[in-house]
Coordinates of C-alpha atoms and ligand atoms in Angstrom, one line a residue:
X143 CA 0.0 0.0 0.0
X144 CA 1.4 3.7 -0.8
X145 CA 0.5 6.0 0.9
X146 CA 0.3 9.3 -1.5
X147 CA 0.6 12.3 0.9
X148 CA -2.5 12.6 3.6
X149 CA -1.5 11.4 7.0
X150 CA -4.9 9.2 6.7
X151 CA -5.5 8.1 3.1
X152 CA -3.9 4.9 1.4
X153 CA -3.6 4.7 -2.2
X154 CA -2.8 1.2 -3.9
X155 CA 0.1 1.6 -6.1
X156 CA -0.4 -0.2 -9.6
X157 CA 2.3 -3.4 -10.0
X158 CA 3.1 -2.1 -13.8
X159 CA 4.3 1.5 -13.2
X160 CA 3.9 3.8 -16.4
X161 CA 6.6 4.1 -18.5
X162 CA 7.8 7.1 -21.0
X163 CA 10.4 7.9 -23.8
X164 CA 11.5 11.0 -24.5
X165 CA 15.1 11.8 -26.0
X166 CA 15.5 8.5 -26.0
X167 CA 15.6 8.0 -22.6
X168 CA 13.1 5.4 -20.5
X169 CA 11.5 6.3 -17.0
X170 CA 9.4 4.7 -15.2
X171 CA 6.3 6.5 -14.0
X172 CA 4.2 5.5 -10.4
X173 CA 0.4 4.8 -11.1
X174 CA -1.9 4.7 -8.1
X175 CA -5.4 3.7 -8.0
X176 CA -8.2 5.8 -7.2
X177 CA -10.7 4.6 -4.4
X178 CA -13.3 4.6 -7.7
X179 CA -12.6 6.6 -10.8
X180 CA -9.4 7.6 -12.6
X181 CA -5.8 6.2 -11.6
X182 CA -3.0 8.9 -11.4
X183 CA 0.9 8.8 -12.8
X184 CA 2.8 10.2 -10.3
X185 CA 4.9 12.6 -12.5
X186 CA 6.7 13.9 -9.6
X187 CA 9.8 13.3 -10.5
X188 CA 9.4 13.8 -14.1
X189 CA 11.5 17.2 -14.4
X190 CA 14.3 15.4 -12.3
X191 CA 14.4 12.3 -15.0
X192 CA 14.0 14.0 -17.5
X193 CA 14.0 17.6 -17.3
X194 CA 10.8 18.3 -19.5
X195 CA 7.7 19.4 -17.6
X196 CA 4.0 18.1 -18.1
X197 CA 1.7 20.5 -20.3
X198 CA -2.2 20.7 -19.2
X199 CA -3.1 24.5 -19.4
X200 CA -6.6 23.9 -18.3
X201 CA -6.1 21.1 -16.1
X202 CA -8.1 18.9 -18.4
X203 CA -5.6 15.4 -17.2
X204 CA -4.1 16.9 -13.9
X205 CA -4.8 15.7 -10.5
X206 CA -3.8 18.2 -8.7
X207 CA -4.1 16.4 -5.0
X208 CA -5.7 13.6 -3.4
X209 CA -8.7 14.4 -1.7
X210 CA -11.7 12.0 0.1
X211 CA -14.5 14.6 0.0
X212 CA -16.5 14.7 -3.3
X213 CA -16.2 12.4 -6.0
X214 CA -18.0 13.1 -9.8
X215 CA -18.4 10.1 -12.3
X216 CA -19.0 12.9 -14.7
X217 CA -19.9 10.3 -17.9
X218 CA -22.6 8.8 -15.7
X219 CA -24.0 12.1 -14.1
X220 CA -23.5 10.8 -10.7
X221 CA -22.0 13.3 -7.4
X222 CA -21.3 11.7 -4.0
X223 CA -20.7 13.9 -1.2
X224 CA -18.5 11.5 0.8
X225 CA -19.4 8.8 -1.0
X226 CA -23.6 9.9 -0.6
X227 CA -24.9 10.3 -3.8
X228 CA -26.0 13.9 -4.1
X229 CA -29.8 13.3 -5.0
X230 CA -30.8 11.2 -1.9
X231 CA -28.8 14.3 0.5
X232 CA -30.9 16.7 -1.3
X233 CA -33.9 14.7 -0.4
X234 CA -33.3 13.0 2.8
X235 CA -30.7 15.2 4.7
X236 CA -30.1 19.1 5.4
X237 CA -27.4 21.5 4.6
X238 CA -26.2 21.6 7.7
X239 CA -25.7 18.0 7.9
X240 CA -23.6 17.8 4.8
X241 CA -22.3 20.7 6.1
X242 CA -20.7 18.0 8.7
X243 CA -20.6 15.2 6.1
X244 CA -18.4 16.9 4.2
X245 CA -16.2 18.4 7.0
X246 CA -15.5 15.7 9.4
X247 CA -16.5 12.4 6.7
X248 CA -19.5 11.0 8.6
X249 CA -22.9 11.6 8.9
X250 CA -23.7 13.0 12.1
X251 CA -25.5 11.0 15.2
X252 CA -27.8 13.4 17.1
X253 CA -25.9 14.5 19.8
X254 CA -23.1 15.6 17.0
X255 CA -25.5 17.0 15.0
X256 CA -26.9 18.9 18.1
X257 CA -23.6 20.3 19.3
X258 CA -22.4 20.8 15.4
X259 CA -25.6 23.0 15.0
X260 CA -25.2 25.0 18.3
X261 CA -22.1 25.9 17.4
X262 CA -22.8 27.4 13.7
X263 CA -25.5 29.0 15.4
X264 CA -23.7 30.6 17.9
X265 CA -21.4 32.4 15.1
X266 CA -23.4 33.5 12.8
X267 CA -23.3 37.3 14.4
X268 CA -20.6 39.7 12.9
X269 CA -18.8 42.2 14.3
X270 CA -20.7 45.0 14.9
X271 CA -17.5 47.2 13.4
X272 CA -17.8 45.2 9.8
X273 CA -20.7 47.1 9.2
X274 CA -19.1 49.6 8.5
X275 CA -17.2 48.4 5.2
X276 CA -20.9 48.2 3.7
X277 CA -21.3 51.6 3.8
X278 CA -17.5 52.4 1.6
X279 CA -19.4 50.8 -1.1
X280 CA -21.9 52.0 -3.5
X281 CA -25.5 50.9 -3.2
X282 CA -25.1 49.6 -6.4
X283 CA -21.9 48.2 -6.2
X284 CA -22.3 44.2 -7.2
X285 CA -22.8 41.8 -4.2
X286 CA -19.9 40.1 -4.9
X287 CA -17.7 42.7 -4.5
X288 CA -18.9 42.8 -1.1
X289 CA -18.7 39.7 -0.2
X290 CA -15.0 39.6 -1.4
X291 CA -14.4 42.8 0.5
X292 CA -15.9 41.8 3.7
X293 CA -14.8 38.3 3.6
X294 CA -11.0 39.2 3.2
X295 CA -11.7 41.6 6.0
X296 CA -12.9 39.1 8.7
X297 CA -9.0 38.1 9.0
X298 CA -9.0 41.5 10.0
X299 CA -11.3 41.1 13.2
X300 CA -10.9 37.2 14.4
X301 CA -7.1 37.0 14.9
X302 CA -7.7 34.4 17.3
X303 CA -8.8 32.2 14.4
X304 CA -5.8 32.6 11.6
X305 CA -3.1 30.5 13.0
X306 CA -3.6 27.5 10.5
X307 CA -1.0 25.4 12.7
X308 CA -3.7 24.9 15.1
X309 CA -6.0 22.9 14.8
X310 CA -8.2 24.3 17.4
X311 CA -7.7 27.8 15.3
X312 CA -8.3 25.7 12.4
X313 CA -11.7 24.1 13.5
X314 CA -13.2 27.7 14.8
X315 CA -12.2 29.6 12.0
X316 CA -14.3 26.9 9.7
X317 CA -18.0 27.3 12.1
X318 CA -16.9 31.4 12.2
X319 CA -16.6 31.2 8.2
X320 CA -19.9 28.6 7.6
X321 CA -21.9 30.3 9.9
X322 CA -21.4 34.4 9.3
X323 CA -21.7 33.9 5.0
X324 CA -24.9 34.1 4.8
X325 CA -25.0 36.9 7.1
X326 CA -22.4 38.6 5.1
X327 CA -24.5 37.6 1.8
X328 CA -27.8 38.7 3.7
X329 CA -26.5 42.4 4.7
X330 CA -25.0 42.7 1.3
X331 CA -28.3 42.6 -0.6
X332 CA -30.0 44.8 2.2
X333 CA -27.7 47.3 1.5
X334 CA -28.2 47.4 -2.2
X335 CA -31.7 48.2 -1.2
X336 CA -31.9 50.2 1.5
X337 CA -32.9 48.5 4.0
X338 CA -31.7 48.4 7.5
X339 CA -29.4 45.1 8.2
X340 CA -31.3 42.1 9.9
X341 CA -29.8 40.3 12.6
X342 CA -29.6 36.3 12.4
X343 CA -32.0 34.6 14.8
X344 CA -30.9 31.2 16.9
X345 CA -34.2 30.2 16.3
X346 CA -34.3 29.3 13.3
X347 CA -32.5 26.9 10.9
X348 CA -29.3 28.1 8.9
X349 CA -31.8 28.2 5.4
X350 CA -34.7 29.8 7.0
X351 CA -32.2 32.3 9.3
X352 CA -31.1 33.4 5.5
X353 CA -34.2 34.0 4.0
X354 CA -35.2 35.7 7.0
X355 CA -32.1 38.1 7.0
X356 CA -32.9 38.9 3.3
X357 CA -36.5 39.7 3.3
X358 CA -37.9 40.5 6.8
X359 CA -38.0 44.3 7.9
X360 CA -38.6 46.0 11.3
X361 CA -42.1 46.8 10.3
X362 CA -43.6 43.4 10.2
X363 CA -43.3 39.8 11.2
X364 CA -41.9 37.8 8.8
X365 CA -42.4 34.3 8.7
X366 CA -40.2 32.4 6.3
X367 CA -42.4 29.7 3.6
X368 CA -41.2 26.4 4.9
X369 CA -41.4 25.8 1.0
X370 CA -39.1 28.3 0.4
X371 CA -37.0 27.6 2.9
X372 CA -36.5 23.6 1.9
X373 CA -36.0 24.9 -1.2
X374 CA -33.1 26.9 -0.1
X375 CA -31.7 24.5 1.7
X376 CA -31.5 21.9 -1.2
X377 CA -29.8 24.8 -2.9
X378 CA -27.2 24.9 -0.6
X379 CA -26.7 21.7 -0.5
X380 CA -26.6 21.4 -4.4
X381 CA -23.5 23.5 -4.7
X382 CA -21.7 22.9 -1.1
X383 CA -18.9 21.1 -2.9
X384 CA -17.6 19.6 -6.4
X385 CA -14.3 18.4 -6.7
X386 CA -11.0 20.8 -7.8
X387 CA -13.5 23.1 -9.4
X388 CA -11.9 26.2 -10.4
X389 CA -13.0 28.3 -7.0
X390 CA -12.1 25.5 -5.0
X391 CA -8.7 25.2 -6.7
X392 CA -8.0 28.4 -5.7
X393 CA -8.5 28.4 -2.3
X394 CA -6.0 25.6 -2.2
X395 CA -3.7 27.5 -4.0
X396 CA -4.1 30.4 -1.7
X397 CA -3.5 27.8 1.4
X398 CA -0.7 25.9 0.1
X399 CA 1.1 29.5 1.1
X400 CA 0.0 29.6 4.5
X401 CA -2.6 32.1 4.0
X402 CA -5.7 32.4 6.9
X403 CA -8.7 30.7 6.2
X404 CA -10.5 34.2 5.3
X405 CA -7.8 35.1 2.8
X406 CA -8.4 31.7 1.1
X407 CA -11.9 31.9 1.4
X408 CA -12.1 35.7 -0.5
X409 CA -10.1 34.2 -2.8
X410 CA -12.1 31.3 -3.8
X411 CA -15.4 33.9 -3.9
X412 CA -13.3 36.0 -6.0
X413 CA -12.9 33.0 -8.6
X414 CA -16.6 32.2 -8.4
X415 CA -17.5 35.8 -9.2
X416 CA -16.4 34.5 -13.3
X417 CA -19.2 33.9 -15.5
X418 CA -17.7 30.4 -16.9
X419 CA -18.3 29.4 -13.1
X420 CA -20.5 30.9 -10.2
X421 CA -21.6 33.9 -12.0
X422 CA -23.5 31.2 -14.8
X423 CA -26.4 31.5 -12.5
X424 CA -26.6 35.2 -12.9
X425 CA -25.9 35.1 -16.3
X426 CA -27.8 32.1 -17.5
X427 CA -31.2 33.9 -16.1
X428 CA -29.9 37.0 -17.9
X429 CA -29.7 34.8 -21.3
X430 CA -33.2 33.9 -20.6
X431 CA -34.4 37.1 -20.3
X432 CA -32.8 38.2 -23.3
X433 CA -34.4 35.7 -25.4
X434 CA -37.6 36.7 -23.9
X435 CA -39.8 34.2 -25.9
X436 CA -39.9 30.6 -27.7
X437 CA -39.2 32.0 -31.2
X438 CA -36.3 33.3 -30.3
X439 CA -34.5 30.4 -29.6
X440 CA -33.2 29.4 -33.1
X441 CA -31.2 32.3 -33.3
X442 CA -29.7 32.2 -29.8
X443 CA -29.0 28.0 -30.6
X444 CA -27.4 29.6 -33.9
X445 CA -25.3 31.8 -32.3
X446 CA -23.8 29.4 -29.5
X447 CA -22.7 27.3 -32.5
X448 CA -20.9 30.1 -34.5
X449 CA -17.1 30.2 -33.4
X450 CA -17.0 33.9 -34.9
X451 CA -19.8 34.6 -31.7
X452 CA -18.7 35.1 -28.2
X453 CA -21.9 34.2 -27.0
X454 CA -22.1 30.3 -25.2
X455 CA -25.9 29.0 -24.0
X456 CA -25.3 30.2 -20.3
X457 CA -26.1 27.1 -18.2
X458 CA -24.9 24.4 -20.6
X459 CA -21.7 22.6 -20.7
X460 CA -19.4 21.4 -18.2
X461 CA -15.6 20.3 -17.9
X462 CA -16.1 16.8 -15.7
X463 CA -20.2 16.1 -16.9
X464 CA -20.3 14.3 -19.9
X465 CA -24.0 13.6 -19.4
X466 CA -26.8 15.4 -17.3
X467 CA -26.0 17.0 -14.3
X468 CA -27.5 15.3 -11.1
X469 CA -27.8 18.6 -9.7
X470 CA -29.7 20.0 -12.4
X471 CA -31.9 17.2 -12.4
X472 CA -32.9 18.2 -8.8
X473 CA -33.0 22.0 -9.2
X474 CA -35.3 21.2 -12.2
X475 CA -38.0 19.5 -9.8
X476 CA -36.9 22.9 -7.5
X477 CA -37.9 25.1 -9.8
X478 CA -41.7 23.3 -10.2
X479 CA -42.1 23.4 -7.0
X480 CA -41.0 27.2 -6.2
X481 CA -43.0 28.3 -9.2
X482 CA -45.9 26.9 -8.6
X483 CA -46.0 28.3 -4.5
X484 CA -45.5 31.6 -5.9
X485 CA -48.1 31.3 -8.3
X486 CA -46.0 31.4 -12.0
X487 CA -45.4 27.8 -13.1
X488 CA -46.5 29.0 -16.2
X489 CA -43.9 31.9 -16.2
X490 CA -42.2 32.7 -19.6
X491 CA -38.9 32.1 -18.6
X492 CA -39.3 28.8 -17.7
X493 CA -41.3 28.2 -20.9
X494 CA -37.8 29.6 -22.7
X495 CA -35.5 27.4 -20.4
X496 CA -37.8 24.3 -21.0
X497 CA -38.3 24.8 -24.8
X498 CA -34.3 25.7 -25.3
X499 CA -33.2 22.4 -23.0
X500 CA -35.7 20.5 -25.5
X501 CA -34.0 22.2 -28.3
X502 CA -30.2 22.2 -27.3
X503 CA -30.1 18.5 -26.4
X504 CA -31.3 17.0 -30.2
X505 CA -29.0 19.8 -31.6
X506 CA -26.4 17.4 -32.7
X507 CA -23.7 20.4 -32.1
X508 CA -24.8 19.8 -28.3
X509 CA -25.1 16.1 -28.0
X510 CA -21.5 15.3 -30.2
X511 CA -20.3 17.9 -27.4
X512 CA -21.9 16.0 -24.6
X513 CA -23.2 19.9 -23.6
X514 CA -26.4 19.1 -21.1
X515 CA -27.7 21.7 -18.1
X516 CA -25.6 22.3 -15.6
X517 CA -26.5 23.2 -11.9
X518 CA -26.4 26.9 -13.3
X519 CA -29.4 26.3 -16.2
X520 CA -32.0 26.2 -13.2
X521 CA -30.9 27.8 -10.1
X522 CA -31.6 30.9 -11.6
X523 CA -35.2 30.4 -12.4
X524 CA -35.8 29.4 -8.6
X525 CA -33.4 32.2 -6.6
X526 CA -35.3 34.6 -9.2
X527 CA -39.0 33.2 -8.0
X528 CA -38.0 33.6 -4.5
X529 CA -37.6 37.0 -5.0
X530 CA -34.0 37.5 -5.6
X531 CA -32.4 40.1 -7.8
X532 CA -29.8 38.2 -10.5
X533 CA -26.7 39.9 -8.8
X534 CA -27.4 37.6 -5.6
X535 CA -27.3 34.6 -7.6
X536 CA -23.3 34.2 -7.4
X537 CA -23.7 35.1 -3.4
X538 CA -25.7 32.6 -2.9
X539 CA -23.8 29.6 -4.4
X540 CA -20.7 31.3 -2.7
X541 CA -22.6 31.2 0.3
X542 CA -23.3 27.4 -0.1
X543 CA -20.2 26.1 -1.5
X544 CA -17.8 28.1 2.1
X545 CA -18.0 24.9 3.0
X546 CA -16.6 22.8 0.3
X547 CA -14.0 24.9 0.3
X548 CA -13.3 25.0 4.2
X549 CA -13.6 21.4 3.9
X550 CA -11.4 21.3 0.6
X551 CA -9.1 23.3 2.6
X552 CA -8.9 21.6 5.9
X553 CA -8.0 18.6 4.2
X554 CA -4.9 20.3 2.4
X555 CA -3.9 22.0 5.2
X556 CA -3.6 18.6 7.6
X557 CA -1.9 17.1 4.9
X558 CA 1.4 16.9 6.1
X559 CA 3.2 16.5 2.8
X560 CA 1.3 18.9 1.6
X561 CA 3.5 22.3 -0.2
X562 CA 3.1 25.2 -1.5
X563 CA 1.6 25.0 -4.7
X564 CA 4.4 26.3 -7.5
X565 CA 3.4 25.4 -11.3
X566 CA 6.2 25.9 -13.9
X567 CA 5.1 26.8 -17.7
X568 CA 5.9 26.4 -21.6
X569 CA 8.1 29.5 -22.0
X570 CA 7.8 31.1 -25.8
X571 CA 9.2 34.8 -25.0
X572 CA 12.4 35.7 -26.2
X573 CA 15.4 34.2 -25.5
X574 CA 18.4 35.9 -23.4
X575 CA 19.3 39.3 -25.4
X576 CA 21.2 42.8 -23.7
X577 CA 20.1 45.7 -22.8
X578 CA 20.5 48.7 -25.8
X579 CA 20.4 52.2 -25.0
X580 CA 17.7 54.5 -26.9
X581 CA 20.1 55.7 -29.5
X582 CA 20.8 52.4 -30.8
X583 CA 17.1 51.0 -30.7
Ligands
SDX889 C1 -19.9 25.7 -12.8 O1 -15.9 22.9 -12.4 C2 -17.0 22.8 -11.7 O2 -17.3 21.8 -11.0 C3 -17.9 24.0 -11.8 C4 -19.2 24.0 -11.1 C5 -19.1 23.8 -9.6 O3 -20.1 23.3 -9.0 O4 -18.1 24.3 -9.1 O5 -20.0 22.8 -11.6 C6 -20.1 25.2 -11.4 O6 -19.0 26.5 -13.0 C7 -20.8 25.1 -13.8 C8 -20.4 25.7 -15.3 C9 -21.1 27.0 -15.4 N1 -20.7 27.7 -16.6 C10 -21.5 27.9 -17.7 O7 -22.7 27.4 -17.7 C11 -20.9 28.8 -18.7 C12 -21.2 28.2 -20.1 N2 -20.4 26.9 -20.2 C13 -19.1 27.0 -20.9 O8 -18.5 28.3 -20.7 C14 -18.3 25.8 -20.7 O9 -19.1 24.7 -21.0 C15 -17.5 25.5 -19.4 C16 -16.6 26.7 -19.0 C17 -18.5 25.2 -18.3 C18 -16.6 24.3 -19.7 O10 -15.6 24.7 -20.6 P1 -14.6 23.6 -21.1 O11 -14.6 22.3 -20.4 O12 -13.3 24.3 -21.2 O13 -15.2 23.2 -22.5 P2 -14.7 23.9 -23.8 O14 -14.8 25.4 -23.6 O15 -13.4 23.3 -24.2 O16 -15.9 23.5 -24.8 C19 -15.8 22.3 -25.6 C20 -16.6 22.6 -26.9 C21 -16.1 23.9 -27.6 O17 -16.5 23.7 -28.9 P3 -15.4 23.2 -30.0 O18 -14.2 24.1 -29.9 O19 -15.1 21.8 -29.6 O20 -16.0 23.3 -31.4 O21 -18.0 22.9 -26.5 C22 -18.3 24.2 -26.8 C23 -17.0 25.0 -27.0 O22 -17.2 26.1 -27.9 N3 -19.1 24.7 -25.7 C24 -20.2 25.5 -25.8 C25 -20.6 25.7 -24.5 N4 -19.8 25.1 -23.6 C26 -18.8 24.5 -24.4 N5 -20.8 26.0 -26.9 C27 -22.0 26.7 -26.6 N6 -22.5 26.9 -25.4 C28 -21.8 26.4 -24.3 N7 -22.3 26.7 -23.1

């Protein structure tokens, strides 16, 4: 048995190592096992041997670490959260308990799911002094400039939680960083309308104590649609985690220097912010909008196919699935159910979505590309229902996937041979040349 680098996972080295043959020289290459899935070369020592580097720009063949937190089998369409597959957590379980899944690799009893909720609960306040960044922004600034302001900044305020050495640092700087995001998230779209902040209740649950912080004002009681609010949840627990996803990348990046958990963390929701990743919510309901009606969608199919356009079908495609998106699947039954509470299951837009889903997958430009929904196609359509302006889309899914990457980065970070992380490139500048002074240019 080899064990690759964590102090508690075992990976099988293969008996037939890979071999290569470059400038007619022979090396012989490590291959592990995966627990399920792809086996790895361990090309480690590949510069030493042989003094050429690997080449994977987009990280299309690159494991990048070892992990035993989410696992996608993206030809089938299938996501396990710890090995749970992600369709019976969304209907069985709560966010807060894959919150725990995913962060300490079993599912709770009810004493530790007790305790683990008490203790998000009792962290979801913020400093009363961090209100003050909201108002150095403008009203209309985007929410996720916020939320990568204010994040960054709780480093600022919880010293006693950025030693990343100690484990005990380590453990309350994850509750402090799962429990104040939706607060953060919550006062950012208060301020872009307006409204006084609302404080987090320890009454409620951590979906419900979000809806509540968004749309209740002093004025009135407020009581949050336990529709609306399961709906939420399975939300969060759609996008809590997914693999080395570009987001979570980063924040491993950012930790394999050392950084504090916050700094990783604003990094990671500065990543989401792109519209290839998190912001494909936001910009996938924008799309819909655009196309406004049926008819419309031949000439938005049209241009998604034409490689002189820009313009992709926002929602569609994915790196790792190869076939429908599980989460989709379940954010497509969301959106029914959200649009028919509120009384629109008939709305346009999901007439558009349903008619250019129909569409896209016989389009044999789609289907030879494998491009199905992705969690982005639908999330939009249900945050949107609920009352949420576009711009909190990307907020939200950061808000839900803090704890993929706390857990993401937990695991790095107790890795003991884990290192900073230090790629190396394809150079194609110019070659050595001296200095000439501006006469003789
Ligand atoms: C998320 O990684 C994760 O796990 C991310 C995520 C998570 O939970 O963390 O799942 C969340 O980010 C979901 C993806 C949200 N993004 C979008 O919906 C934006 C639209 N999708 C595309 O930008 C694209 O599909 C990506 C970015 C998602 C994937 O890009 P890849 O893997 O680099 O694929 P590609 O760009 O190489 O595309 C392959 C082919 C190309 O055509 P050819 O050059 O082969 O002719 O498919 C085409 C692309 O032009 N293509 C699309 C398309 N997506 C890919 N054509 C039209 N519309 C699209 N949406």
């Amino acid at each position: 048995m080899c064990n690759l680098t964590k102090g508690y996972a075992m990976s099988e080295q293969k008996n037939d190592p890979a071999t290569l043959t470059v400038d007619g020289k022979t090396v012989e290459l490590p291959v592990y096992n995966a627990s399920v899935g792809p086996s790895v070369i361990d090309v480690r020592k590949l510069y030493a041997q042989t003094g050429h580097f690997t080449y994977d720009p987009g990280f299309t063949s690159t494991a990048a670490c070892d992990s035993d937190i989410t696992y996608i089998d993206g030809d089938k369409g299938e996501l396990l959260y710890r090995g749970y597959p992600i369709d019976q957590l969304a209907d069985d379980s709560h966010f807060l308990e894959v919150c725990y899944l995913l962060l300490y690799g079993e599912l709770p009893d009810k004493a530790q799911m007790e305790d683990f909720e008490s203790r998000v609960t009792n962290h979801t306040m913020l400093h009363e002094q961090m209100t003050n960044f909201y108002r150095g922004f403008r009203r209309d600034g985007h929410p996720m400039a916020i939320m990568v302001g204010v994040v960054g900044a709780l480093s600022a305020f919880y010293h006693d939680s950025t030693d990343i050495t100690d484990p005990q640092q380590r453990e309350i700087a994850s509750i402090r960083m799962i429990a104040k995001m939706p607060t953060i998230a919550a006062w950012a779209y208060k301020y872009s309308i307006g409204q006084p902040f609302v404080y987090p209740r320890n009454d409620l649950d951590y979906a419900s104590n979000f809806l509540h912080m968004c749309f209740s004002v002093p004025c009135e009681e407020y009581k949050v649609d336990p529709i609306m609010a399961q709906a939420m949840d399975r939300i969060m627990t759609l996008h809590a985690d997914h693999e080395q996803n570009a987001s979570t990348s980063t924040v491993r990046l950012a930790g394999s220097s050392d950084a504090n958990p916050f700094a990783c963390i604003a990094a990671g929701v500065a990543c989401l912010w792109g519209p290839a990743h998190g912001g494909a919510n936001e910009a996938a309901l924008n799309m819909l909008h655009e196309i406004g009606t049926p008819d419309q969608i031949p000439e938005y199919i049209a241009r998604a196919k034409d490689k002189d356009d820009p313009f992709r079908l926002m929602g569609f495609g994915h790196r790792v699935y190869k076939n429908y998106d599980p989460r989709a699947k379940v954010m497509q039954q969301t959106a029914k159910e959200v649009l028919e509470l509120v009384g629109v299951e008939n709305s346009p837009i999901l007439q558009v979505a349903q008619e250019l889903e129909k569409i896209a997958l016989e389009d044999p430009y789609f289907v030879e590309r494998k491009l199905y929904p992705n969690v982005d196609f639908y999330s939009g359509i249900v945050l949107s229902a609920m009352g949420f302006p576009t711009s909190m889309f990307t907020a939200i899914f950061a808000t839900s996937r803090t704890v993929g990457w706390i857990a993401q980065w937990k695991e790095m970070i107790s890795d003991p041979g884990q290192r900073i992380g230090r790629p190396r490139q394809l150079y194609t500048g110019a070659s050595h040349r001296d200095y000439m002074a501006v006469e003789k240019r």
